[in-house]
Amino acid sequence: MLFLYNIVIQITGSLLKLIALFNSKINLFVEGRKHVFATLEQKIKPSDKTIWFHAASLGEYEQGLPVIEKIKTEYPSHKIVVTFFSPSGYEVRKNNSVAAATVYLPLDTRSNAQKFLNIVHPEIAFFIKYEYWLNYLNELKIQNTPTYLISGIFRKDQMFFKWYGGFYRKALDSFAYFFVQNEASKKLLQQLGKSNVAVSGDTRFDRVAAILEKDNSLPYISEFKNNTLTIVVGSSWPKDETLLIDFINKNEFDVKFIIAPHNIKDNQIELLKNGITKKTVLFSEMEGKNLADFDVFIIDTIGILTKIYSYADIAYVGGGFGNPGVHNLLEPATFGLPIVIGPNYSHFAEATALVNMGGCISISTKKELNDAFKDLLLNDAIRSEKGHICSTFVLMNKGATNIIMKSL
């Protein structure tokens, strides 16, 4: 089966080079991998002591960041290497301050895995949440490199638990220990005979809780807000925006809106702006304007949404009308905000928990969205209660990083 797996990887690599000619994201994926080994050889010397973290994309990187920062603090003589699979992770965090080298992970061929590990020679390796690249895991095992999964989560529909998933189950033998998010994941691994597993929780709670201790000030957001009730819309998609635009245009409340779309391509931003009848300003066009005069602020840039949440009174988190579903709720939750989301959230434990606890409201229709916003805008007590549920939920689930570090 590994032979077939390697054939598929080789074919995929060839196809991606062809698709890259017509797709800008795939082009980043392909072009970004061309100089990985040269970059690593420049930044990692044979005498260096190194620790490797792999993240699929931005969300997994943010999830593992508390552990990366703790490792960096406790092992300052080691160089940290961070790899990404996806451009949406690498392109945003390629200039991070925690790693000595941040690169794309070369495609999972045996030769790539051997070359990568020979250059990086990690003393220890961490995979964050998921992504089980068979050749890399096999080479890590051959080289006797302790390998850990952190904030892992397993579901019974994964290939490990199917009758035909034997070669994937074998890959799990490469892990020295599994730190998983919940009891369900632990039980699934135990069914495979794995006893080297502990429920540590989700390190994302540690990351978002630490946000409160940082400087989250953005003077231009403060100027725009102007002491007015503000709804912050994070990571919205067109299906979210259709409902939101209707409410923005028709509501008569004294309320302002900050919208940070998931897709900030010019044509998407233009469509969004043109649909809004209230006075609207773009982040890219705010210079020289009196921001307090505007009703809607569209953030056509990346990297500042977390800080923007600190100015919100209510949050709407997008993605809940798509597949697999809603985006990150924990960042607005840590600021004690009541949250509104779309209907697709069942794949995300924190969203399910917050909906069940009452801190988060799930809506499916225009009327439900309007009713949710009206209740939150008109009733300070409801807004405060739901926000308190969200912030308490984050605080109650902290501690995964300490559990992992103590075990290591």
Coordinates of C-alpha atoms in Angstrom, one line a residue, residues 21-359:
L21 CA -0.2 27.6 -14.3
F22 CA -3.8 28.6 -13.9
N23 CA -4.3 28.9 -10.1
S24 CA -2.5 31.5 -8.0
K25 CA -2.9 29.6 -4.7
I26 CA -1.5 26.4 -6.2
N27 CA 1.2 28.4 -7.8
L28 CA 2.3 29.6 -4.3
F29 CA 2.1 25.9 -3.2
V30 CA 4.5 24.8 -6.0
E31 CA 6.8 27.8 -6.2
G32 CA 7.2 28.0 -2.5
R33 CA 8.7 24.5 -2.3
K34 CA 11.4 25.1 -4.9
H35 CA 13.9 26.5 -2.6
V36 CA 13.0 24.8 0.7
F37 CA 16.2 22.7 1.0
A38 CA 18.5 25.6 0.0
T39 CA 16.8 27.8 2.7
L40 CA 17.2 25.1 5.3
E41 CA 20.8 24.5 4.5
Q42 CA 21.4 28.2 4.9
K43 CA 19.7 28.5 8.2
I44 CA 20.4 25.1 9.9
K45 CA 24.0 24.0 10.4
P46 CA 25.0 20.3 11.1
S47 CA 26.1 21.4 14.6
D48 CA 22.7 23.0 15.5
K49 CA 20.3 21.4 17.9
T50 CA 16.8 21.6 16.4
I51 CA 13.2 20.9 17.2
W52 CA 10.7 20.6 14.4
F53 CA 7.0 21.6 14.4
H54 CA 4.7 20.8 11.5
A55 CA 1.3 22.6 11.0
A56 CA -1.1 22.0 8.1
S57 CA -2.1 25.6 7.9
L58 CA -2.6 28.8 9.9
G59 CA -5.2 27.4 12.4
E60 CA -2.9 24.6 13.4
Y61 CA 0.1 26.9 13.7
E62 CA -1.9 29.2 16.1
Q63 CA -3.0 26.0 17.9
G64 CA 0.5 24.9 18.5
L65 CA 2.0 28.3 19.2
P66 CA 1.7 28.1 23.0
V67 CA 3.8 24.9 22.9
I68 CA 6.3 26.4 20.4
E69 CA 6.8 29.5 22.6
K70 CA 7.2 27.4 25.7
I71 CA 9.7 25.2 24.0
K72 CA 11.6 28.2 22.8
T73 CA 11.7 29.6 26.3
E74 CA 12.8 26.4 28.0
Y75 CA 15.3 25.3 25.3
P76 CA 16.8 28.6 24.1
S77 CA 19.9 26.9 22.6
H78 CA 17.8 24.9 20.2
K79 CA 16.7 26.2 16.8
I80 CA 13.0 25.8 16.0
V81 CA 12.0 24.8 12.5
V82 CA 8.3 25.3 11.5
T83 CA 6.8 23.8 8.3
F84 CA 3.5 24.4 6.7
F85 CA 1.6 22.4 4.1
S86 CA -0.8 25.1 3.0
P87 CA 0.0 28.6 1.5
S88 CA -2.8 30.1 3.7
G89 CA -0.6 29.2 6.7
Y90 CA 2.9 29.8 5.3
E91 CA 2.2 33.1 3.5
V92 CA 0.7 34.7 6.7
R93 CA 3.3 33.4 9.2
K94 CA 6.4 33.0 7.2
N95 CA 8.0 35.9 9.1
N96 CA 7.2 34.7 12.6
S97 CA 9.6 35.5 15.4
V98 CA 9.6 32.0 17.1
A99 CA 11.3 29.9 14.4
A100 CA 14.8 30.0 13.1
A101 CA 13.4 28.6 9.8
T102 CA 9.9 28.6 8.5
V103 CA 9.3 26.8 5.2
Y104 CA 6.8 24.7 3.2
L105 CA 6.9 21.0 3.9
P106 CA 8.2 19.3 0.7
L107 CA 5.9 16.8 -0.8
D108 CA 5.8 13.5 1.1
T109 CA 8.1 11.4 -1.0
R110 CA 10.7 9.1 0.6
S111 CA 13.6 11.1 -0.9
N112 CA 12.2 14.4 0.3
A113 CA 11.6 13.1 3.8
Q114 CA 15.1 11.7 4.0
K115 CA 16.7 14.9 2.7
F116 CA 14.6 17.1 4.9
L117 CA 15.4 15.1 8.1
N118 CA 19.1 14.9 7.2
I119 CA 19.3 18.7 6.9
V120 CA 17.1 19.5 9.9
H121 CA 18.2 16.6 12.1
P122 CA 15.5 17.3 14.8
E123 CA 16.0 16.0 18.3
I124 CA 12.2 15.9 18.6
A125 CA 9.3 16.5 16.2
F126 CA 5.8 17.7 16.8
F127 CA 2.8 17.3 14.5
I128 CA -0.1 19.7 15.4
K129 CA -3.6 18.3 15.4
Y130 CA -3.4 16.1 12.3
E131 CA -1.6 15.5 9.0
Y132 CA 0.0 12.1 8.9
W133 CA 2.6 12.1 6.1
L134 CA 3.6 8.5 5.9
N135 CA 7.1 8.9 4.5
Y136 CA 8.1 11.6 7.0
L137 CA 6.7 9.5 9.9
N138 CA 8.5 6.4 8.7
E139 CA 11.8 8.2 8.4
L140 CA 11.3 9.8 11.8
K141 CA 10.9 6.3 13.2
I142 CA 13.9 4.9 11.3
Q143 CA 16.0 7.8 12.8
N144 CA 14.6 7.2 16.3
T145 CA 13.4 10.7 16.5
P146 CA 10.8 11.1 19.3
T147 CA 7.6 12.3 17.6
Y148 CA 4.6 13.7 19.3
L149 CA 1.0 14.7 18.3
I150 CA -0.3 17.7 20.1
S151 CA -3.9 18.8 20.3
G152 CA -4.8 15.7 18.3
I153 CA -8.3 14.8 17.5
F154 CA -9.6 11.5 16.1
R155 CA -13.0 10.6 14.6
K156 CA -14.3 7.1 13.8
D157 CA -14.8 8.0 10.2
Q158 CA -11.0 8.5 9.6
M159 CA -9.0 6.0 7.6
F160 CA -7.2 4.6 10.8
F161 CA -10.5 3.0 11.9
K162 CA -11.5 1.5 8.5
W163 CA -10.8 -2.1 7.5
Y164 CA -8.7 -0.9 4.6
G165 CA -6.6 1.6 6.7
G166 CA -3.9 -0.8 7.9
F167 CA -1.0 1.2 6.4
Y168 CA -2.3 4.4 8.0
R169 CA -2.6 2.6 11.4
K170 CA 1.0 1.5 11.0
A171 CA 2.0 5.1 10.6
L172 CA 0.7 5.8 14.1
D173 CA 3.5 3.6 15.5
S174 CA 5.9 6.4 14.7
F175 CA 4.5 8.5 17.6
A176 CA 6.0 8.3 21.0
Y177 CA 3.0 9.9 22.5
F178 CA -0.4 11.3 21.6
F179 CA -1.8 14.4 23.4
V180 CA -5.4 14.6 22.3
Q181 CA -8.2 17.0 22.9
N182 CA -10.9 14.8 24.2
E183 CA -11.9 11.4 25.7
A184 CA -13.5 10.2 22.5
S185 CA -10.1 10.5 20.7
K186 CA -8.4 8.7 23.5
K187 CA -10.8 5.8 23.3
L188 CA -10.5 5.5 19.6
L189 CA -6.7 5.2 19.9
Q190 CA -7.1 2.7 22.7
Q191 CA -9.2 0.6 20.4
L192 CA -6.1 0.4 18.2
G193 CA -4.1 -0.8 21.1
K194 CA -2.5 2.6 21.8
S195 CA -1.8 3.2 25.5
N196 CA 0.7 6.1 25.0
V197 CA -2.1 8.7 24.9
A198 CA -3.3 11.4 27.3
V199 CA -6.2 13.9 27.2
S200 CA -4.4 17.3 27.4
G201 CA -7.2 19.4 25.9
D202 CA -6.8 22.0 23.2
T203 CA -3.8 24.3 23.3
R204 CA -5.8 26.9 21.4
F205 CA -7.4 27.9 24.7
D206 CA -4.0 28.8 26.1
R207 CA -3.2 30.9 23.0
V208 CA -6.4 32.9 23.0
A209 CA -6.3 33.4 26.8
A210 CA -2.9 34.9 26.4
I211 CA -4.2 37.4 23.9
L212 CA -5.8 39.3 26.8
E213 CA -2.3 40.1 28.2
K214 CA -1.1 41.6 24.9
D215 CA -1.5 45.2 23.6
N216 CA -4.6 45.0 21.4
S217 CA -4.9 48.7 20.8
L218 CA -5.6 50.0 17.3
P219 CA -6.1 53.8 17.3
Y220 CA -7.9 53.9 14.0
I221 CA -10.5 51.3 15.2
S222 CA -11.0 53.3 18.3
E223 CA -11.6 56.4 16.2
F224 CA -14.1 54.6 14.0
K225 CA -15.9 53.1 17.0
N226 CA -16.3 56.4 18.6
N227 CA -17.9 54.9 21.8
T228 CA -20.7 53.4 19.7
L229 CA -22.0 49.8 20.0
T230 CA -20.1 47.8 17.4
I231 CA -20.6 44.5 15.7
V232 CA -17.4 42.8 14.4
V233 CA -17.8 40.3 11.6
G234 CA -14.9 38.0 11.3
S235 CA -13.9 35.7 8.4
S236 CA -17.2 36.2 6.5
W237 CA -18.1 34.5 3.3
P238 CA -20.6 35.7 0.6
K239 CA -23.4 33.5 2.1
D240 CA -22.8 35.2 5.5
E241 CA -22.6 38.6 3.9
T242 CA -25.9 38.3 2.0
L243 CA -27.7 38.2 5.4
L244 CA -25.5 40.7 7.1
I245 CA -25.8 43.3 4.3
D246 CA -29.6 43.1 4.6
F247 CA -29.4 43.8 8.3
I248 CA -26.8 46.6 7.9
N249 CA -28.9 48.4 5.3
K250 CA -32.2 48.1 7.0
N251 CA -31.5 48.4 10.8
E252 CA -32.2 51.7 12.6
F253 CA -30.0 51.1 15.6
D254 CA -27.1 53.3 16.7
V255 CA -24.6 50.6 15.8
K256 CA -21.4 50.3 13.7
F257 CA -20.0 47.4 11.8
I258 CA -16.5 46.2 11.2
I259 CA -16.3 43.5 8.5
A260 CA -13.1 41.4 8.1
P261 CA -13.9 39.1 5.1
H262 CA -12.2 35.7 4.7
N263 CA -11.5 36.5 1.1
I264 CA -9.9 40.0 0.5
K265 CA -9.6 39.8 -3.3
D266 CA -10.4 43.1 -4.9
N267 CA -13.5 41.9 -6.7
Q268 CA -15.0 40.3 -3.6
I269 CA -14.3 43.5 -1.5
E270 CA -15.9 45.6 -4.3
L271 CA -19.0 43.4 -4.3
L272 CA -19.3 43.7 -0.6
K273 CA -18.9 47.4 -0.5
N274 CA -21.3 48.0 -3.4
G275 CA -24.0 46.1 -1.6
I276 CA -23.9 48.3 1.5
T277 CA -25.9 51.5 1.5
K278 CA -24.6 52.9 4.7
K279 CA -21.5 55.1 4.7
T280 CA -18.6 52.7 4.2
V281 CA -14.8 52.9 4.3
L282 CA -12.1 50.4 3.4
F283 CA -8.9 49.8 5.5
S284 CA -6.9 50.4 2.3
E285 CA -8.5 53.8 1.8
M286 CA -8.8 55.2 5.3
E287 CA -5.9 57.6 5.2
G288 CA -7.0 61.2 5.6
K289 CA -10.6 60.3 6.4
N290 CA -12.5 61.1 9.6
L291 CA -13.3 57.5 10.5
A292 CA -15.9 58.5 13.1
D293 CA -18.2 59.6 10.3
F294 CA -18.5 56.1 8.8
D295 CA -21.0 53.4 9.7
V296 CA -19.1 50.4 8.2
F297 CA -15.4 49.6 8.2
I298 CA -14.3 46.9 5.8
I299 CA -10.9 45.4 6.7
D300 CA -9.3 44.5 3.3
T301 CA -6.1 43.2 4.9
I302 CA -5.0 40.3 7.2
G303 CA -3.5 39.9 10.6
I304 CA -5.4 42.3 12.8
L305 CA -8.8 40.6 13.3
T306 CA -7.8 39.4 16.8
K307 CA -7.1 42.9 18.0
I308 CA -10.2 44.2 16.3
Y309 CA -12.3 41.8 18.4
S310 CA -11.2 43.7 21.5
Y311 CA -13.3 46.7 20.3
A312 CA -16.4 44.7 19.7
D313 CA -19.6 44.5 21.6
I314 CA -21.0 41.6 19.5
A315 CA -19.2 39.2 17.2
Y316 CA -20.4 37.4 14.1
V317 CA -18.1 34.6 13.0
G318 CA -18.4 33.5 9.4
G319 CA -18.1 30.2 7.6
G320 CA -21.2 28.6 9.2
F321 CA -23.0 28.4 5.9
G322 CA -20.2 26.4 4.2
N323 CA -18.3 23.2 4.6
P324 CA -16.8 22.1 6.9
G325 CA -18.3 25.1 8.8
V326 CA -17.7 28.0 11.1
H327 CA -14.3 29.6 11.7
N328 CA -12.5 30.3 15.0
L329 CA -14.9 31.3 17.8
L330 CA -12.3 31.3 20.5
E331 CA -10.7 34.7 19.7
P332 CA -14.0 36.6 20.2
A333 CA -14.9 34.4 23.1
T334 CA -11.8 35.3 25.0
F335 CA -12.8 38.9 24.9
G336 CA -16.2 38.1 26.5
L337 CA -18.3 38.7 23.4
P338 CA -21.7 37.1 22.6
I339 CA -21.2 35.3 19.3
V340 CA -23.6 34.7 16.3
I341 CA -22.8 32.0 13.7
G342 CA -24.3 30.1 10.8
P343 CA -25.9 26.6 11.1
N344 CA -22.8 24.5 10.2
Y345 CA -20.8 24.1 13.4
S346 CA -21.2 20.4 14.5
H347 CA -17.6 19.5 13.4
F348 CA -16.2 22.0 16.0
A349 CA -16.4 21.0 19.6
E350 CA -16.0 24.5 21.0
A351 CA -18.8 25.9 18.8
T352 CA -21.1 23.0 19.8
A353 CA -20.3 23.6 23.5
L354 CA -20.8 27.4 23.3
V355 CA -24.2 27.0 21.5
N356 CA -25.3 24.4 24.1
M357 CA -24.2 26.7 26.9
G358 CA -26.0 29.7 25.5
G359 CA -23.0 32.0 24.8

